[in-house]
Coordinates of C-alpha atoms in Angstrom, one line a residue:
Chain A
M1 CA 23.3 23.0 0.7
N2 CA 25.9 24.1 3.2
N3 CA 28.2 22.1 5.3
H4 CA 25.6 21.0 7.8
T5 CA 22.2 20.8 6.0
A6 CA 20.7 20.1 2.6
P7 CA 17.1 20.8 1.4
L8 CA 14.4 18.2 1.5
I9 CA 13.8 18.5 -2.2
A10 CA 15.6 20.2 -5.1
R11 CA 12.8 20.9 -7.5
G12 CA 11.2 24.1 -8.9
A13 CA 7.9 25.0 -7.2
N14 CA 5.9 24.1 -10.4
D15 CA 7.8 21.1 -11.5
P16 CA 5.8 17.9 -11.7
I17 CA 7.0 15.5 -9.0
A18 CA 4.2 12.8 -9.0
L19 CA 1.3 11.6 -11.1
L20 CA -1.8 10.3 -9.5
L21 CA -3.5 7.8 -11.8
S22 CA -6.7 7.9 -9.7
A23 CA -7.9 10.3 -7.0
L24 CA -6.7 9.7 -3.5
A25 CA -9.4 10.3 -0.9
P26 CA -7.7 12.6 1.6
L27 CA -6.2 14.8 -1.2
S28 CA -9.6 16.0 -2.4
G29 CA -9.4 18.3 -5.4
V30 CA -6.1 17.0 -6.5
N31 CA -5.8 14.7 -9.5
G32 CA -3.2 13.9 -12.1
I33 CA 0.0 15.9 -11.8
I34 CA 1.3 16.9 -8.4
T35 CA 3.8 19.8 -8.4
A36 CA 6.7 20.1 -6.0
Q37 CA 4.8 22.9 -4.2
Q38 CA 1.7 20.8 -3.7
F39 CA 3.9 17.9 -2.5
L40 CA 5.6 20.2 0.1
C41 CA 2.2 21.2 1.3
H42 CA 1.1 17.6 1.7
V43 CA 4.3 16.9 3.6
H44 CA 3.9 19.8 6.0
C45 CA 0.3 18.9 6.6
L46 CA 1.1 15.3 7.4
S47 CA 4.2 16.0 9.5
K48 CA 2.0 18.1 11.9
Q49 CA -0.2 15.0 12.5
L50 CA 2.5 12.5 13.1
P51 CA 2.9 11.2 16.7
E52 CA 6.1 11.7 18.7
H53 CA 8.2 8.6 18.1
Q54 CA 11.8 8.0 17.1
Y55 CA 11.2 5.3 14.5
V56 CA 8.6 4.8 11.8
I57 CA 7.7 1.8 9.6
N58 CA 6.2 3.2 6.4
L59 CA 4.0 0.5 4.9
C60 CA 2.1 2.8 2.4
E61 CA 1.3 0.9 -0.7
N62 CA 0.5 4.0 -2.8
R63 CA 3.8 5.3 -4.0
Y64 CA 2.8 9.0 -3.6
L65 CA 1.5 8.5 -0.1
F66 CA 4.7 6.6 0.7
M67 CA 6.7 9.5 -0.6
V68 CA 4.7 12.1 1.4
A69 CA 4.9 9.9 4.6
F70 CA 8.6 9.4 4.1
A71 CA 9.3 13.1 3.6
A72 CA 7.0 14.0 6.5
S73 CA 8.9 11.7 8.8
I74 CA 12.2 13.3 7.7
L75 CA 10.7 16.7 8.5
R76 CA 10.1 15.4 12.0
Q77 CA 13.5 13.8 12.1
Q78 CA 12.1 10.4 12.6
T79 CA 14.1 7.4 11.2
S80 CA 12.3 5.3 8.6
L81 CA 12.8 1.5 9.1
L82 CA 12.6 -0.1 5.6
P83 CA 11.3 -3.6 6.3
P84 CA 12.1 -6.5 3.9
N85 CA 8.4 -7.4 3.9
K86 CA 5.1 -6.4 5.4
K87 CA 4.6 -9.4 7.7
V88 CA 3.3 -8.8 11.2
M89 CA 6.2 -10.9 12.4
T90 CA 8.6 -8.5 10.8
Q91 CA 6.9 -5.5 12.3
M92 CA 7.1 -7.1 15.8
R93 CA 10.8 -7.9 15.4
L94 CA 11.5 -4.3 14.4
S95 CA 9.5 -3.0 17.3
E96 CA 11.3 -5.3 19.8
R97 CA 14.6 -4.2 18.3
Y98 CA 14.0 -0.4 18.2
G99 CA 11.4 0.1 20.8
D100 CA 9.9 3.5 20.0
V101 CA 8.3 2.5 16.8
Y102 CA 5.0 3.3 15.0
I103 CA 3.5 2.3 11.6
L104 CA 2.3 4.6 8.8
H105 CA 0.1 2.9 6.3
D106 CA -2.7 3.6 3.8
G107 CA -5.4 1.2 4.8
L108 CA -4.0 -1.9 6.4
L109 CA -6.4 -3.9 8.6
K110 CA -5.9 -3.9 12.3
S111 CA -8.0 -6.5 14.2
D112 CA -7.5 -8.8 17.1
N113 CA -7.6 -12.0 15.1
E114 CA -5.2 -13.7 12.6
N115 CA -6.3 -11.5 9.7
T116 CA -4.6 -8.5 11.2
E117 CA -2.1 -6.8 8.9
I118 CA -0.6 -4.6 11.7
A119 CA 0.9 -5.9 14.9
L120 CA -1.6 -5.1 17.7
N121 CA 0.9 -3.7 20.1
I122 CA 2.3 -1.1 17.7
A123 CA 0.7 2.3 17.3
D124 CA -0.4 3.1 13.7
I125 CA -1.6 6.0 11.6
N126 CA -3.6 5.6 8.5
V127 CA -2.6 8.3 6.1
L128 CA -5.9 8.0 4.3
E129 CA -7.6 9.3 7.5
C130 CA -5.3 12.3 7.9
K131 CA -6.3 15.9 7.0
F132 CA -4.7 17.7 4.1
T133 CA -5.6 21.4 3.4
E134 CA -6.6 22.4 -0.1
S135 CA -5.1 25.9 0.1
L136 CA -1.5 26.1 -1.0
C137 CA 0.9 26.6 1.9
T138 CA 3.8 29.0 1.5
E139 CA 6.4 27.4 3.8
A140 CA 9.9 27.4 2.4
C141 CA 11.6 24.1 1.5
P142 CA 12.9 22.8 4.8
E143 CA 16.6 22.2 5.4
I144 CA 17.6 18.8 6.8
P145 CA 20.7 18.2 8.9
L146 CA 23.2 16.0 6.9
D147 CA 24.1 13.8 9.9
Y148 CA 20.5 13.0 10.7
L149 CA 19.7 9.3 10.4
A150 CA 16.9 9.3 7.8
A151 CA 16.5 5.6 7.2
I152 CA 17.7 2.1 8.1
S153 CA 17.5 -0.5 5.4
F154 CA 17.9 -4.2 6.2
T155 CA 19.9 -6.7 4.3
S156 CA 16.9 -8.8 3.2
G157 CA 17.7 -12.0 5.0
S158 CA 15.7 -15.2 5.2
T159 CA 14.8 -14.3 8.8
G160 CA 13.8 -11.0 10.3
D161 CA 17.1 -10.5 12.2
S162 CA 18.9 -9.0 9.3
K163 CA 21.7 -6.5 9.4
P164 CA 20.8 -2.8 9.6
N165 CA 22.3 -0.4 7.1
L166 CA 22.3 3.2 8.3
K167 CA 21.3 5.9 5.7
T168 CA 22.0 9.5 6.9
W169 CA 20.6 12.4 5.0
R170 CA 24.1 13.0 3.6
T171 CA 24.2 9.4 2.2
I172 CA 20.8 9.9 0.6
I173 CA 21.7 13.3 -1.0
E174 CA 25.1 12.2 -2.3
S175 CA 24.1 8.8 -3.5
S176 CA 21.0 10.2 -5.3
E177 CA 23.1 12.6 -7.2
I178 CA 25.5 9.9 -8.3
N179 CA 22.6 7.5 -9.1
A180 CA 21.0 10.2 -11.3
R181 CA 24.2 10.7 -13.2
H182 CA 24.6 7.0 -14.0
M183 CA 21.0 5.8 -14.3
L184 CA 19.6 8.7 -16.3
E185 CA 22.6 9.8 -18.2
S186 CA 21.7 10.9 -21.7
A187 CA 18.2 9.4 -21.4
Q188 CA 16.9 12.9 -20.6
S189 CA 19.1 14.9 -22.9
D190 CA 19.2 12.7 -26.0
S191 CA 15.7 13.2 -27.2
C192 CA 14.2 16.0 -25.3
G193 CA 16.7 18.4 -23.6
H194 CA 16.2 18.2 -19.9
A195 CA 12.5 17.4 -20.1
T196 CA 10.8 15.7 -17.2
L197 CA 10.9 11.9 -17.4
Y198 CA 7.6 10.2 -16.3
Q199 CA 8.4 7.1 -14.3
L200 CA 6.5 4.0 -13.8
A201 CA 7.9 1.5 -11.2
T202 CA 6.8 -2.0 -10.6
V203 CA 8.9 -2.5 -7.5
P204 CA 8.0 -1.6 -3.9
A205 CA 9.0 1.8 -2.4
Q206 CA 10.2 0.1 0.8
H207 CA 12.9 -1.9 -1.0
M208 CA 16.2 0.0 -1.5
W209 CA 16.0 -0.3 -5.3
G210 CA 12.5 1.1 -5.3
L211 CA 13.3 3.8 -2.8
E212 CA 16.4 5.0 -4.7
T213 CA 14.6 5.2 -8.0
S214 CA 11.0 5.9 -7.4
V215 CA 11.1 8.0 -4.2
L216 CA 14.5 9.7 -4.0
L217 CA 15.1 10.5 -7.7
P218 CA 11.9 12.5 -8.0
L219 CA 12.9 14.6 -4.9
F220 CA 16.1 15.8 -6.6
E221 CA 15.9 15.2 -10.4
S222 CA 13.5 16.0 -13.3
I223 CA 11.4 12.9 -12.6
C224 CA 7.7 12.6 -12.1
V225 CA 6.7 9.3 -10.7
A226 CA 3.3 7.5 -11.1
D227 CA 1.7 6.6 -7.8
V228 CA 0.9 3.0 -8.7
K229 CA 2.8 -0.3 -8.3
P230 CA 1.4 -2.5 -11.1
L231 CA 2.1 -6.3 -11.0
F232 CA 0.6 -8.1 -14.0
P233 CA 1.7 -7.3 -17.5
Q234 CA -1.7 -6.0 -18.4
D235 CA -1.7 -3.6 -15.5
I236 CA 1.8 -2.3 -16.5
Y237 CA 0.5 -1.9 -20.0
D238 CA -2.6 0.1 -18.9
A239 CA -0.5 2.4 -16.7
L240 CA 2.1 3.1 -19.4
Q241 CA -0.7 4.0 -21.8
V242 CA -1.9 6.9 -19.6
I243 CA 1.5 8.2 -18.5
P244 CA 2.9 11.1 -20.6
K245 CA 6.0 10.8 -22.7
P246 CA 9.0 10.7 -22.3
R247 CA 8.6 7.6 -20.0
M248 CA 10.9 5.5 -18.0
L249 CA 10.2 2.1 -16.5
V250 CA 11.8 0.8 -13.2
S251 CA 11.5 -2.9 -12.8
A252 CA 13.0 -6.3 -11.8
P253 CA 13.8 -9.4 -13.9
V254 CA 10.8 -11.3 -12.7
H255 CA 8.4 -8.5 -13.9
L256 CA 10.3 -7.9 -17.2
R257 CA 10.2 -11.6 -18.0
A258 CA 6.4 -11.7 -17.5
M259 CA 6.0 -8.6 -19.8
C260 CA 8.1 -10.2 -22.5
G261 CA 6.1 -13.4 -22.3
S262 CA 2.7 -11.7 -22.3
Q263 CA 2.3 -11.1 -26.0
L264 CA 1.3 -7.5 -25.3
E265 CA 2.7 -4.7 -27.4
Y266 CA 3.9 -2.1 -25.1
P267 CA 4.2 1.6 -25.9
D268 CA 7.8 2.9 -26.4
V269 CA 9.7 4.2 -23.4
E270 CA 12.9 6.1 -23.3
L271 CA 14.7 4.0 -20.6
V272 CA 14.2 0.8 -18.7
L273 CA 16.1 0.3 -15.4
C274 CA 16.3 -3.1 -13.9
A275 CA 17.8 -4.5 -10.7
T276 CA 17.5 -6.9 -7.8
S277 CA 18.8 -10.1 -9.4
P278 CA 20.9 -10.8 -12.6
L279 CA 19.2 -10.5 -15.9
S280 CA 20.1 -12.7 -18.8
K281 CA 21.5 -11.2 -22.0
E282 CA 18.6 -12.8 -23.9
L283 CA 16.0 -11.3 -21.7
A284 CA 17.7 -7.9 -21.9
I285 CA 17.6 -8.0 -25.7
N286 CA 13.9 -8.9 -25.7
V287 CA 13.2 -6.1 -23.3
E288 CA 14.9 -3.5 -25.5
R289 CA 13.0 -4.8 -28.5
L290 CA 9.7 -4.8 -26.6
F291 CA 10.0 -1.1 -25.4
S292 CA 12.2 0.2 -28.2
A293 CA 14.3 1.4 -25.3
Q294 CA 17.7 1.1 -23.8
L295 CA 17.9 -1.2 -20.8
R296 CA 20.3 -0.4 -18.0
E297 CA 20.8 -3.0 -15.4
V298 CA 21.9 -1.7 -12.0
Y299 CA 24.0 -3.6 -9.5
G300 CA 23.8 -2.9 -5.8
C301 CA 23.0 -4.1 -2.4
S302 CA 21.1 -2.7 0.5
E303 CA 24.4 -1.9 2.4
V304 CA 25.8 0.4 -0.3
G305 CA 22.8 1.0 -2.5
S306 CA 23.2 1.1 -6.3
M307 CA 26.9 1.0 -7.3
A308 CA 27.4 -0.1 -10.9
V309 CA 25.5 -0.3 -14.2
R310 CA 25.7 -2.3 -17.4
K311 CA 24.0 -2.3 -20.7
T312 CA 23.1 -6.0 -20.5
A313 CA 22.0 -6.5 -24.0
A314 CA 25.5 -5.5 -25.3
S315 CA 28.0 -6.2 -22.6
D316 CA 28.8 -8.3 -19.5
N317 CA 30.9 -5.5 -18.0
W318 CA 29.5 -3.6 -15.0
Y319 CA 30.8 0.0 -14.7
L320 CA 31.3 1.4 -11.2
F321 CA 29.5 4.6 -10.3
T322 CA 31.7 7.6 -9.6
G323 CA 33.2 7.5 -6.1
I324 CA 32.6 3.8 -5.5
R325 CA 35.7 1.7 -4.9
V326 CA 35.9 -2.1 -5.0
E327 CA 38.8 -4.1 -3.8
E328 CA 39.2 -7.9 -4.4
Q329 CA 40.3 -9.8 -1.3
N330 CA 42.4 -13.0 -1.2
D331 CA 39.5 -15.1 0.1
G332 CA 37.4 -14.4 -3.0
T333 CA 35.1 -11.8 -1.5
S334 CA 35.3 -8.1 -2.4
I335 CA 35.0 -4.9 -0.4
A336 CA 33.2 -1.8 -1.5
S337 CA 33.6 1.6 0.0
T338 CA 32.6 5.2 -0.8
D339 CA 32.9 8.6 0.9
Y340 CA 29.2 8.8 1.9
L341 CA 29.1 5.5 3.8
P342 CA 30.5 5.2 7.3
A343 CA 32.3 1.9 6.7
S344 CA 33.3 -0.4 3.9
V345 CA 31.1 -3.3 3.0
V346 CA 31.9 -7.0 2.2
L347 CA 30.0 -7.9 -1.0
Q348 CA 28.2 -11.2 -1.3
D349 CA 29.2 -11.7 -4.9
R350 CA 32.4 -12.9 -6.5
I351 CA 33.6 -9.9 -8.4
E352 CA 36.4 -9.9 -11.0
M353 CA 37.8 -6.4 -11.7
K354 CA 38.6 -6.2 -15.4
G355 CA 39.8 -2.6 -15.5
H356 CA 40.1 0.2 -13.0
N357 CA 36.3 1.0 -13.2
Y358 CA 34.6 -2.1 -14.5
F359 CA 34.1 -5.7 -13.4
Q360 CA 32.3 -8.9 -14.1
L361 CA 30.1 -11.0 -11.7
K362 CA 31.3 -14.5 -11.1
G363 CA 28.5 -15.9 -8.9
R364 CA 28.0 -15.8 -5.2
A365 CA 31.0 -15.6 -2.8
T366 CA 29.1 -16.9 0.2
D367 CA 26.3 -19.2 1.0
M368 CA 23.8 -16.5 0.3
V369 CA 21.0 -17.3 -2.2
D370 CA 19.0 -14.7 -4.1
I371 CA 15.3 -15.4 -4.7
A372 CA 13.5 -12.6 -6.6
G373 CA 15.8 -10.0 -5.0
K374 CA 15.5 -11.4 -1.5
R375 CA 18.7 -12.7 0.0
G376 CA 18.9 -15.5 2.5
S377 CA 21.5 -17.7 4.0
L378 CA 21.4 -21.4 3.0
L379 CA 23.3 -22.2 6.1
E380 CA 20.6 -20.6 8.3
I381 CA 17.7 -22.2 6.3
N382 CA 19.4 -25.6 6.7
Q383 CA 19.8 -25.1 10.4
V384 CA 16.2 -24.3 10.9
L385 CA 15.3 -27.3 8.7
L386 CA 17.3 -29.7 10.8
N387 CA 15.5 -28.4 13.9
F388 CA 12.2 -29.6 12.6
P389 CA 10.9 -32.0 15.3
G390 CA 11.6 -35.6 14.4
I391 CA 13.5 -34.9 11.1
I392 CA 16.0 -37.7 10.4
D393 CA 18.0 -36.0 7.7
G394 CA 17.5 -33.2 5.2
V395 CA 19.0 -30.6 3.0
V396 CA 17.8 -27.4 1.3
F397 CA 19.7 -26.3 -1.8
M398 CA 19.5 -24.4 -5.0
P399 CA 18.9 -26.7 -7.9
E400 CA 21.0 -26.1 -11.0
A401 CA 19.7 -23.5 -13.4
E402 CA 16.7 -24.3 -15.4
D403 CA 15.3 -21.5 -17.5
K404 CA 11.7 -22.5 -17.3
R405 CA 10.8 -20.2 -14.5
A406 CA 11.6 -16.5 -14.0
V407 CA 12.6 -17.2 -10.4
A408 CA 14.7 -20.0 -9.2
R409 CA 13.3 -21.7 -6.1
L410 CA 15.1 -23.7 -3.4
A411 CA 14.4 -27.4 -3.2
A412 CA 14.6 -29.8 -0.3
L413 CA 15.2 -33.5 0.2
V414 CA 14.1 -34.8 3.5
T415 CA 13.9 -38.0 5.4
L416 CA 11.0 -37.8 7.8
P417 CA 9.7 -40.3 10.4
E418 CA 6.6 -42.2 9.7
G419 CA 3.4 -40.2 10.2
T420 CA 5.0 -36.9 9.4
D421 CA 4.5 -35.6 5.9
S422 CA 6.1 -32.8 3.9
E423 CA 3.0 -30.6 4.5
D424 CA 3.8 -30.5 8.3
L425 CA 7.4 -29.5 7.4
R426 CA 6.2 -26.8 5.0
R427 CA 3.9 -25.3 7.7
Y428 CA 6.9 -25.3 10.2
L429 CA 9.2 -23.6 7.7
R430 CA 6.6 -20.9 6.9
Q431 CA 6.6 -19.9 10.5
H432 CA 10.3 -19.1 10.2
F433 CA 10.8 -17.8 6.7
D434 CA 9.5 -15.5 4.1
N435 CA 7.5 -17.4 1.5
A436 CA 10.2 -16.9 -1.1
F437 CA 12.5 -19.2 0.9
I438 CA 10.1 -22.1 1.3
P439 CA 11.7 -25.0 -0.7
R440 CA 9.7 -26.1 -3.6
P441 CA 9.5 -29.0 -4.1
I442 CA 10.0 -30.7 -0.8
I443 CA 10.7 -34.3 -1.7
K444 CA 10.6 -37.2 0.9
V445 CA 13.4 -39.6 0.4
D446 CA 14.6 -42.8 2.2
S447 CA 18.1 -41.3 2.6
L448 CA 20.3 -38.7 1.2
P449 CA 23.2 -39.6 -1.2
R450 CA 25.8 -39.1 1.5
E451 CA 29.4 -40.4 1.3
E452 CA 30.6 -42.8 3.9
N453 CA 32.2 -40.0 5.8
G454 CA 28.8 -38.2 5.9
K455 CA 29.7 -35.6 3.4
L456 CA 27.1 -34.6 0.8
P457 CA 29.0 -33.5 -2.3
V458 CA 27.1 -30.9 -4.4
R459 CA 27.5 -32.8 -7.6
Q460 CA 26.1 -36.0 -6.1
L461 CA 23.2 -34.1 -4.6
Q462 CA 22.3 -32.3 -7.9
D463 CA 22.5 -35.5 -9.9
Y464 CA 20.4 -37.4 -7.4
Y465 CA 17.8 -34.6 -7.5
Q466 CA 17.6 -34.7 -11.3
Q467 CA 17.0 -38.5 -11.1
L468 CA 14.3 -38.0 -8.5
L469 CA 12.5 -35.4 -10.7
E470 CA 12.7 -37.8 -13.7
S471 CA 11.3 -40.6 -11.7
L472 CA 8.5 -38.3 -10.5
G473 CA 7.6 -37.8 -14.2
H474 CA 9.1 -34.3 -14.7
R475 CA 12.0 -33.2 -16.8
Chain B
M1 CA -11.6 -33.0 -0.7
A2 CA -14.1 -31.8 -3.4
I3 CA -13.9 -33.6 -6.7
Q4 CA -12.0 -31.9 -9.6
S5 CA -13.8 -31.2 -12.9
P6 CA -11.8 -32.0 -16.0
A7 CA -11.2 -28.2 -16.5
E8 CA -9.9 -27.9 -12.9
L9 CA -7.6 -30.8 -13.4
K10 CA -6.2 -29.1 -16.5
M11 CA -5.7 -25.9 -14.6
A12 CA -4.1 -27.8 -11.7
E13 CA -1.6 -29.3 -14.1
L14 CA -0.8 -25.9 -15.5
L15 CA -0.1 -24.7 -11.9
V16 CA 2.1 -27.6 -11.0
E17 CA 4.1 -27.1 -14.2
A18 CA 4.4 -23.3 -13.9
L19 CA 5.2 -23.2 -10.2
N20 CA 7.7 -26.1 -9.7
L21 CA 5.2 -28.0 -7.5
E22 CA 6.7 -31.3 -8.5
D23 CA 6.0 -32.7 -5.0
I24 CA 2.3 -32.1 -5.4
D25 CA 0.2 -34.3 -7.6
A26 CA -2.2 -32.1 -9.7
K27 CA -5.0 -34.5 -8.9
D28 CA -4.5 -33.7 -5.2
I29 CA -5.1 -30.0 -5.3
D30 CA -8.4 -29.4 -3.6
P31 CA -10.5 -27.1 -5.9
E32 CA -11.8 -25.3 -2.8
E33 CA -8.6 -24.9 -0.8
P34 CA -7.0 -21.4 -0.8
L35 CA -4.1 -21.2 -3.3
F36 CA -2.4 -18.3 -1.5
G37 CA -1.6 -17.9 2.2
D38 CA -2.1 -21.2 4.0
G39 CA -3.2 -23.8 1.4
L40 CA -0.5 -24.1 -1.3
G41 CA 1.3 -21.0 0.2
L42 CA 1.8 -19.2 -3.1
D43 CA 3.1 -15.6 -3.2
S44 CA 3.0 -12.6 -5.6
I45 CA 5.8 -14.1 -7.8
D46 CA 3.6 -17.1 -8.2
A47 CA 0.7 -14.9 -9.1
L48 CA 2.8 -13.5 -11.9
E49 CA 3.9 -16.9 -13.1
I50 CA 0.3 -18.1 -13.1
A51 CA -0.8 -15.0 -15.0
L52 CA 1.9 -15.6 -17.6
A53 CA 1.1 -19.3 -18.0
I54 CA -2.6 -18.4 -18.4
S55 CA -1.9 -15.7 -21.0
Q56 CA 0.2 -18.2 -23.0
E57 CA -2.2 -21.1 -22.7
Y58 CA -5.5 -19.2 -23.0
G59 CA -4.6 -15.8 -24.4
L60 CA -6.2 -14.2 -21.4
Q61 CA -4.5 -11.2 -19.7
I62 CA -5.1 -11.0 -15.9
K63 CA -5.3 -7.5 -14.3
A64 CA -4.9 -6.8 -10.6
E65 CA -7.2 -3.8 -10.8
D66 CA -10.3 -5.8 -11.7
E67 CA -12.3 -6.5 -8.6
S68 CA -12.9 -10.0 -9.8
T69 CA -9.1 -10.9 -9.9
R70 CA -8.8 -11.2 -6.1
E71 CA -11.6 -13.6 -6.0
A72 CA -10.4 -15.4 -9.1
F73 CA -7.1 -16.3 -7.4
A74 CA -8.8 -17.6 -4.3
T75 CA -9.0 -21.3 -5.2
L76 CA -8.4 -23.7 -8.1
K77 CA -12.2 -23.7 -8.7
S78 CA -12.5 -19.9 -8.9
L79 CA -9.5 -19.6 -11.1
T80 CA -10.8 -22.2 -13.5
H81 CA -14.2 -20.5 -13.6
Y82 CA -12.6 -17.0 -14.1
V83 CA -10.5 -18.2 -17.0
D84 CA -13.4 -20.2 -18.5
S85 CA -15.7 -17.2 -18.5
N86 CA -13.2 -14.6 -19.6
K87 CA -11.1 -16.3 -22.3
G88 CA -11.8 -15.2 -25.9

């Protein structure tokens, strides 16, 4: 690394960087462990086949192909747009916003009917149809300019018009180094010197959390990542069985809860990392027991990336990563800043600093709600709700905590004209929002418990909702 | 709407309970309507919730890698059939 560039990867030629759990068609003759050298060859091969565009949406499902496609785009100095979801609508919004866009994928369907998974007017390349040579290439590891804009992540909002967060190569290099220090600290050295950790991740590579841990860490640290993205507890179990030790698991509360509830006995792992929405202490303790591992929960947001860590089973205190500064503001919000980000960022959570480098979370500072790691604005959802043709009154809100489900869902109370049912409303909302933000249940009521002045106090709303549930025969 | 079998009604009740579908009567879920996408509009988090509820109720672990899983999750009918023929 000099003042202007840094290498694409920082691994020894023969270091294991990825693990293919099954053969991938275009990489004939390659199976199991992929070395850094092989990876670089794949990256060079693919980069030569990429079209000339400024922006790329990388929708590869296979984690290794995502990684190769991501690095190949970097080599071509294209900017990766990291979409909050794969919806065709999202692709079209990004394409309208950025213009010179194409899509990289590994087998999505493109057809001129409603089943299409790719927007028809956007150029696409199927990585599975690209050519990869079998002979090892000898090109040196490329140097990448530090000020080149490698990626743009989007604050995952309820609609597609979310705020872009710029990630230069410098941001990626420096944040990855700090992430490694705090996420992996002692996990590698405790038991096995600086042995390679074999990583299984259940989260998508396109999400900031998945990108930082399952794509970027392997580029720079002694991590070898499995190419799969298992969902069900049994799939995660099967993958862990075939991954060499020492292992680490990268996941999210919703997946960890399913694993804990599955009655499966998982193999031991060295380290479990979890992020995207707060984990309860009870679940953290169960996870540590299930994997005989330490669980580290990471706090972050797509604007900053990962920025603090806690050992949730033992403590409520989040410890800030080196170089991250947080300042509480008078209005209850907090501002985060660090040298590798161009500007400071207003955090959506109420943060209470307890010491110079640790804090506790005290809930949301704004109207943002978090559903399985996706953030949306209640205000915005309510505005769209009230634009539903014919609606007389209605409100979308987050019901008070109940621990029955892994993921809290929004609920809606609505007054609709005769002849309109909640199914029509549901269809309308689906056109506007990601599935995660569709209220459930949507309950039709004669009127909302408003005060005379028209206000709808939260307490009154929550109580009324509980009564409604009881009268509907649920707890 | 097609008529629910008793086993389908039991599965429908499990879905309503596991997925906060309080606004939907278990009896009203059409056995042949798609569960995901349009129909009930479920998503991958729901798939996980359903898998968890099924493993707790029937001791059956669902795997995404099985070819049959995709078909199993298509409708109430197929899900009921899948669980019925795979549970221990």
